[in-house]
PDB file of C-alpha atoms in Angstrom:
ATOM      1  CA  MET A  24      49.266 -32.583  83.174  1.00 45.00           C
ATOM      2  CA  ALA A  25      45.614 -33.617  83.267  1.00 60.00           C
ATOM      3  CA  ASP A  26      43.277 -32.679  80.435  1.00 82.00           C
ATOM      4  CA  ILE A  27      40.296 -31.030  82.174  1.00 86.00           C
ATOM      5  CA  VAL A  28      37.046 -30.705  80.213  1.00 84.00           C
ATOM      6  CA  ASP A  29      33.615 -29.371  81.117  1.00 82.00           C
ATOM      7  CA  THR A  30      30.322 -31.017  80.201  1.00 79.00           C
ATOM      8  CA  SER A  31      29.831 -28.793  77.144  1.00 77.00           C
ATOM      9  CA  LYS A  32      32.698 -30.730  75.492  1.00 80.00           C
ATOM     10  CA  PHE A  33      31.198 -34.219  76.077  1.00 81.00           C
ATOM     11  CA  TYR A  34      30.793 -36.538  73.089  1.00 80.00           C
ATOM     12  CA  PRO A  35      29.907 -40.256  72.808  1.00 80.00           C
ATOM     13  CA  GLY A  36      33.029 -42.356  73.290  1.00 80.00           C
ATOM     14  CA  MET A  37      34.847 -39.819  75.502  1.00 84.00           C
ATOM     15  CA  LYS A  38      36.509 -41.435  78.520  1.00 87.00           C
ATOM     16  CA  LEU A  39      36.794 -39.579  81.833  1.00 89.00           C
ATOM     17  CA  LYS A  40      37.392 -39.899  85.558  1.00 89.00           C
ATOM     18  CA  TRP A  41      34.239 -39.525  87.639  1.00 86.00           C
ATOM     19  CA  GLN A  42      33.257 -40.744  91.126  1.00 85.00           C
ATOM     20  CA  ASP A  43      36.603 -42.503  91.684  1.00 83.00           C
ATOM     21  CA  GLY A  44      36.238 -44.570  88.500  1.00 86.00           C
ATOM     22  CA  LEU A  45      36.807 -44.536  84.773  1.00 88.00           C
ATOM     23  CA  TRP A  46      33.705 -43.917  82.654  1.00 88.00           C
ATOM     24  CA  GLU A  47      32.794 -43.698  78.972  1.00 86.00           C
ATOM     25  CA  VAL A  48      30.172 -41.275  77.679  1.00 85.00           C
ATOM     26  CA  VAL A  49      27.591 -43.443  75.892  1.00 84.00           C
ATOM     27  CA  ASP A  50      25.081 -40.727  75.030  1.00 84.00           C
ATOM     28  CA  CYS A  51      24.474 -37.099  75.951  1.00 84.00           C
ATOM     29  CA  GLN A  52      21.688 -34.685  75.064  1.00 85.00           C
ATOM     30  CA  HIS A  53      21.320 -30.966  75.739  1.00 80.00           C
ATOM     31  CA  HIS A  54      18.026 -29.806  77.249  1.00 79.00           C
ATOM     32  CA  MET A  55      17.270 -26.089  77.465  1.00 78.00           C
ATOM     33  CA  LYS A  56      15.332 -24.793  80.442  1.00 71.00           C
ATOM     34  CA  GLY A  57      13.013 -21.808  80.116  1.00 70.00           C
ATOM     35  CA  ARG A  58      15.108 -19.157  81.848  1.00 70.00           C
ATOM     36  CA  GLY A  59      18.085 -21.112  83.137  1.00 69.00           C
ATOM     37  CA  GLY A  60      21.080 -22.633  81.451  1.00 72.00           C
ATOM     38  CA  ALA A  61      21.185 -25.872  79.516  1.00 78.00           C
ATOM     39  CA  VAL A  62      21.188 -29.216  81.259  1.00 83.00           C
ATOM     40  CA  LEU A  63      23.148 -32.112  79.801  1.00 83.00           C
ATOM     41  CA  LYS A  64      21.526 -35.526  80.326  1.00 88.00           C
ATOM     42  CA  CYS A  65      24.190 -38.204  79.967  1.00 88.00           C
ATOM     43  CA  LYS A  66      24.457 -41.972  79.943  1.00 90.00           C
ATOM     44  CA  LEU A  67      27.840 -43.082  81.258  1.00 90.00           C
ATOM     45  CA  ARG A  68      29.261 -46.635  81.269  1.00 87.00           C
ATOM     46  CA  ASN A  69      31.658 -47.712  84.020  1.00 88.00           C
ATOM     47  CA  LEU A  70      34.685 -49.230  82.283  1.00 84.00           C
ATOM     48  CA  ASP A  71      35.401 -51.646  85.154  1.00 81.00           C
ATOM     49  CA  THR A  72      31.916 -53.010  85.828  1.00 81.00           C
ATOM     50  CA  GLY A  73      30.038 -52.236  82.614  1.00 81.00           C
ATOM     51  CA  SER A  74      27.200 -50.653  84.623  1.00 85.00           C
ATOM     52  CA  ILE A  75      25.299 -47.727  83.105  1.00 88.00           C
ATOM     53  CA  SER A  76      24.575 -44.533  85.043  1.00 89.00           C
ATOM     54  CA  GLU A  77      22.215 -41.799  83.860  1.00 92.00           C
ATOM     55  CA  ASN A  78      22.991 -38.332  85.222  1.00 88.00           C
ATOM     56  CA  SER A  79      22.197 -34.687  84.608  1.00 86.00           C
ATOM     57  CA  PHE A  80      24.847 -31.968  84.659  1.00 83.00           C
ATOM     58  CA  VAL A  81      24.590 -28.199  84.262  1.00 80.00           C
ATOM     59  CA  SER A  82      26.174 -27.569  80.866  1.00 72.00           C
ATOM     60  CA  GLY A  83      29.605 -25.999  81.181  1.00 71.00           C
ATOM     61  CA  ASN A  84      29.698 -26.005  85.013  1.00 76.00           C
ATOM     62  CA  ASP A  85      31.037 -29.413  86.019  1.00 79.00           C
ATOM     63  CA  LYS A  86      34.675 -30.230  85.241  1.00 84.00           C
ATOM     64  CA  PHE A  87      36.135 -33.691  84.620  1.00 87.00           C
ATOM     65  CA  GLU A  88      39.543 -35.170  83.882  1.00 89.00           C
ATOM     66  CA  ARG A  89      39.510 -36.606  80.368  1.00 89.00           C
ATOM     67  CA  ILE A  90      41.345 -39.901  80.019  1.00 86.00           C
ATOM     68  CA  VAL A  91      43.408 -40.608  76.930  1.00 84.00           C
ATOM     69  CA  PHE A  92      44.285 -44.272  76.534  1.00 86.00           C
ATOM     70  CA  ASP A  93      47.470 -45.666  75.093  1.00 89.00           C
ATOM     71  CA  GLU A  94      46.536 -47.951  72.215  1.00 91.00           C
ATOM     72  CA  LYS A  95      48.114 -51.275  71.246  1.00 94.00           C
ATOM     73  CA  PRO A  96      47.188 -53.155  68.066  1.00 96.00           C
ATOM     74  CA  ALA A  97      45.436 -56.466  68.670  1.00 97.00           C
ATOM     75  CA  GLN A  98      43.349 -59.067  66.876  1.00 97.00           C
ATOM     76  CA  TYR A  99      40.218 -60.838  68.137  1.00 96.00           C
ATOM     77  CA  SER A 100      40.887 -64.582  68.339  1.00 95.00           C
ATOM     78  CA  TYR A 101      38.069 -66.495  70.048  1.00 95.00           C
ATOM     79  CA  LYS A 102      35.640 -66.728  72.960  1.00 93.00           C
ATOM     80  CA  ASP A 103      36.760 -68.804  75.965  1.00 92.00           C
ATOM     81  CA  GLY A 104      33.886 -69.295  78.425  1.00 91.00           C
ATOM     82  CA  ASP A 105      33.012 -65.864  79.805  1.00 91.00           C
ATOM     83  CA  HIS A 106      36.102 -64.233  78.286  1.00 94.00           C
ATOM     84  CA  TYR A 107      36.964 -62.899  74.862  1.00 95.00           C
ATOM     85  CA  VAL A 108      40.548 -63.520  73.792  1.00 96.00           C
ATOM     86  CA  PHE A 109      42.618 -61.016  71.820  1.00 96.00           C
ATOM     87  CA  MET A 110      46.171 -61.416  70.561  1.00 96.00           C
ATOM     88  CA  ASP A 111      48.508 -58.477  71.191  1.00 94.00           C
ATOM     89  CA  MET A 112      50.018 -57.899  67.722  1.00 94.00           C
ATOM     90  CA  GLU A 113      53.319 -56.646  69.197  1.00 93.00           C
ATOM     91  CA  SER A 114      54.059 -59.244  71.890  1.00 93.00           C
ATOM     92  CA  TYR A 115      51.773 -62.053  70.577  1.00 94.00           C
ATOM     93  CA  GLU A 116      50.458 -62.528  74.127  1.00 94.00           C
ATOM     94  CA  GLU A 117      46.817 -63.413  74.688  1.00 95.00           C
ATOM     95  CA  VAL A 118      44.674 -60.806  76.455  1.00 94.00           C
ATOM     96  CA  TYR A 119      41.406 -61.927  78.111  1.00 94.00           C
ATOM     97  CA  LEU A 120      38.537 -59.427  78.404  1.00 93.00           C
ATOM     98  CA  THR A 121      35.063 -59.789  79.899  1.00 90.00           C
ATOM     99  CA  LYS A 122      31.822 -58.762  78.199  1.00 87.00           C
ATOM    100  CA  GLU A 123      31.558 -55.938  80.769  1.00 85.00           C
ATOM    101  CA  ALA A 124      34.898 -54.526  79.616  1.00 85.00           C
ATOM    102  CA  LEU A 125      33.884 -54.806  75.962  1.00 88.00           C
ATOM    103  CA  GLY A 126      30.394 -53.339  76.333  1.00 84.00           C
ATOM    104  CA  PRO A 127      28.663 -52.621  73.010  1.00 87.00           C
ATOM    105  CA  ALA A 128      31.808 -53.572  71.047  1.00 90.00           C
ATOM    106  CA  LEU A 129      30.619 -57.210  71.363  1.00 92.00           C
ATOM    107  CA  ASN A 130      28.073 -56.497  68.613  1.00 93.00           C
ATOM    108  CA  TYR A 131      30.880 -56.119  66.075  1.00 96.00           C
ATOM    109  CA  LEU A 132      33.410 -58.836  66.995  1.00 95.00           C
ATOM    110  CA  THR A 133      34.184 -61.256  64.187  1.00 94.00           C
ATOM    111  CA  ASP A 134      37.088 -63.683  63.840  1.00 93.00           C
ATOM    112  CA  ASN A 135      40.444 -61.998  63.199  1.00 95.00           C
ATOM    113  CA  LEU A 136      39.009 -58.464  63.529  1.00 96.00           C
ATOM    114  CA  GLU A 137      41.860 -56.001  64.105  1.00 96.00           C
ATOM    115  CA  VAL A 138      41.223 -53.592  67.003  1.00 96.00           C
ATOM    116  CA  SER A 139      43.201 -51.434  69.417  1.00 94.00           C
ATOM    117  CA  LEU A 140      43.550 -52.351  73.087  1.00 93.00           C
ATOM    118  CA  ASP A 141      42.820 -49.330  75.292  1.00 90.00           C
ATOM    119  CA  MET A 142      45.548 -49.231  77.956  1.00 90.00           C
ATOM    120  CA  TYR A 143      45.460 -47.074  81.095  1.00 87.00           C
ATOM    121  CA  GLU A 144      48.254 -47.294  83.664  1.00 87.00           C
ATOM    122  CA  GLY A 145      49.290 -50.709  82.290  1.00 86.00           C
ATOM    123  CA  LYS A 146      45.787 -52.205  82.454  1.00 87.00           C
ATOM    124  CA  VAL A 147      43.581 -53.053  79.462  1.00 88.00           C
ATOM    125  CA  MET A 148      40.319 -51.125  79.901  1.00 86.00           C
ATOM    126  CA  GLY A 149      38.590 -52.110  76.667  1.00 86.00           C
ATOM    127  CA  ILE A 150      39.004 -51.924  72.911  1.00 90.00           C
ATOM    128  CA  THR A 151      38.626 -49.410  70.111  1.00 90.00           C
ATOM    129  CA  LEU A 152      36.946 -50.803  67.007  1.00 92.00           C
ATOM    130  CA  PRO A 153      37.635 -49.751  63.440  1.00 94.00           C
ATOM    131  CA  ASN A 154      35.066 -47.180  62.193  1.00 92.00           C
ATOM    132  CA  SER A 155      33.302 -49.845  60.131  1.00 94.00           C
ATOM    133  CA  VAL A 156      33.174 -53.627  59.928  1.00 96.00           C
ATOM    134  CA  VAL A 157      31.806 -56.176  57.473  1.00 96.00           C
ATOM    135  CA  LEU A 158      29.066 -58.396  58.942  1.00 96.00           C
ATOM    136  CA  LYS A 159      27.040 -61.208  57.373  1.00 96.00           C
ATOM    137  CA  ILE A 160      23.235 -61.120  57.509  1.00 95.00           C
ATOM    138  CA  VAL A 161      21.813 -64.301  59.042  1.00 95.00           C
ATOM    139  CA  ASP A 162      18.124 -63.334  59.182  1.00 93.00           C
ATOM    140  CA  THR A 163      16.002 -60.792  57.327  1.00 92.00           C
ATOM    141  CA  GLN A 164      12.643 -60.841  55.570  1.00 88.00           C
ATOM    142  CA  PRO A 165      12.634 -61.529  51.825  1.00 84.00           C
ATOM    143  CA  ASN A 166      11.614 -58.865  49.335  1.00 71.00           C
ATOM    144  CA  PHE A 167       8.029 -58.694  48.202  1.00 57.00           C
ATOM    145  CA  LYS A 168       6.341 -57.079  45.243  1.00 53.00           C
ATOM    146  CA  GLY A 169       5.894 -53.369  45.771  1.00 55.00           C
ATOM    147  CA  ASP A 170       9.104 -52.858  47.775  1.00 55.00           C
ATOM    148  CA  THR A 171      11.109 -49.861  46.675  1.00 56.00           C
ATOM    149  CA  ALA A 172      14.753 -49.206  47.344  1.00 51.00           C
ATOM    150  CA  ALA A 173      13.982 -45.695  48.580  1.00 55.00           C
ATOM    151  CA  GLY A 174      11.051 -46.750  50.735  1.00 61.00           C
ATOM    152  CA  GLY A 175      12.714 -47.238  54.106  1.00 74.00           C
ATOM    153  CA  GLY A 176      14.216 -50.470  55.295  1.00 86.00           C
ATOM    154  CA  LYS A 177      13.732 -53.712  57.153  1.00 91.00           C
ATOM    155  CA  PRO A 178      15.359 -55.244  60.239  1.00 93.00           C
ATOM    156  CA  ALA A 179      18.244 -57.648  59.723  1.00 94.00           C
ATOM    157  CA  THR A 180      20.074 -59.794  62.270  1.00 95.00           C
ATOM    158  CA  MET A 181      23.835 -59.944  61.800  1.00 96.00           C
ATOM    159  CA  GLU A 182      26.119 -62.910  62.535  1.00 95.00           C
ATOM    160  CA  THR A 183      27.026 -61.314  65.892  1.00 94.00           C
ATOM    161  CA  GLY A 184      23.384 -60.927  66.988  1.00 93.00           C
ATOM    162  CA  LEU A 185      23.264 -57.194  66.231  1.00 95.00           C
ATOM    163  CA  VAL A 186      19.991 -56.069  64.628  1.00 95.00           C
ATOM    164  CA  ILE A 187      20.181 -53.142  62.184  1.00 95.00           C
ATOM    165  CA  THR A 188      17.946 -51.623  59.517  1.00 93.00           C
ATOM    166  CA  VAL A 189      18.961 -52.467  55.958  1.00 93.00           C
ATOM    167  CA  PRO A 190      17.490 -51.534  52.556  1.00 91.00           C
ATOM    168  CA  MET A 191      14.744 -53.758  51.151  1.00 89.00           C
ATOM    169  CA  PHE A 192      17.001 -55.220  48.419  1.00 88.00           C
ATOM    170  CA  VAL A 193      19.492 -56.798  50.871  1.00 90.00           C
ATOM    171  CA  MET A 194      19.018 -60.562  51.344  1.00 91.00           C
ATOM    172  CA  ASN A 195      19.980 -63.335  53.797  1.00 92.00           C
ATOM    173  CA  GLY A 196      23.582 -64.487  53.437  1.00 93.00           C
ATOM    174  CA  GLU A 197      24.841 -61.177  52.053  1.00 94.00           C
ATOM    175  CA  SER A 198      27.533 -59.154  53.788  1.00 95.00           C
ATOM    176  CA  VAL A 199      27.139 -55.472  54.596  1.00 96.00           C
ATOM    177  CA  VAL A 200      29.373 -52.713  55.949  1.00 96.00           C
ATOM    178  CA  VAL A 201      28.186 -51.435  59.348  1.00 96.00           C
ATOM    179  CA  ASP A 202      29.376 -48.203  61.020  1.00 93.00           C
ATOM    180  CA  THR A 203      30.573 -49.203  64.519  1.00 91.00           C
ATOM    181  CA  ARG A 204      30.058 -45.677  65.884  1.00 84.00           C
ATOM    182  CA  THR A 205      26.352 -45.499  65.004  1.00 86.00           C
ATOM    183  CA  GLY A 206      25.358 -49.121  64.378  1.00 89.00           C
ATOM    184  CA  GLU A 207      23.944 -48.154  60.984  1.00 92.00           C
ATOM    185  CA  TYR A 208      24.068 -49.818  57.575  1.00 94.00           C
ATOM    186  CA  VAL A 209      26.630 -48.212  55.231  1.00 94.00           C
ATOM    187  CA  GLU A 210      26.601 -50.331  52.067  1.00 94.00           C
ATOM    188  CA  ARG A 211      26.277 -53.835  50.676  1.00 92.00           C
ATOM    189  CA  VAL A 212      29.570 -55.636  50.059  1.00 92.00           C
ATOM    190  CA  LYS A 213      30.074 -56.214  46.344  1.00 84.00           C
ATOM    191  CA  LYS A 214      30.761 -59.811  45.374  1.00 74.00           C
TER     192      LYS A 214
END
């Protein structure tokens, strides 16, 4: 039996069937109109092509079939040309995925990272990351006199190319915990 949801139940990361394809909700925001109902402005990513579509839906009116993937444990191994190779932890087979299938998860891939393969009708549609990962800072500005720990942050480029905001006291070469759901700094890794 299909799990039918309306747009009022959308959340980032939800997968659904729409326009004869499988899509992931990337972002959605409610906008209230003066006298009418709310409109939901959504960014959806096609799981086959990686393309992004921005659409507006009347909140609560449109119905969609929510997709629930079967998950298989896997480990990221290496990049091979245009493909990213994962090892299925149950069968030890190699699974090749494109950057389109991985989408924003590419920003968090490090050697030997354990993930879940998202399976739908026997086909790998993408991966589910752990809620947080440890990444090494490769480029950030040094501290300077007058910086305060509570006074905001500075941009830092991670080993994967992801740029996040970190506290002023964090330096090049240090490792930090990053939330994969929000892309935000969590804490510095203690040595």
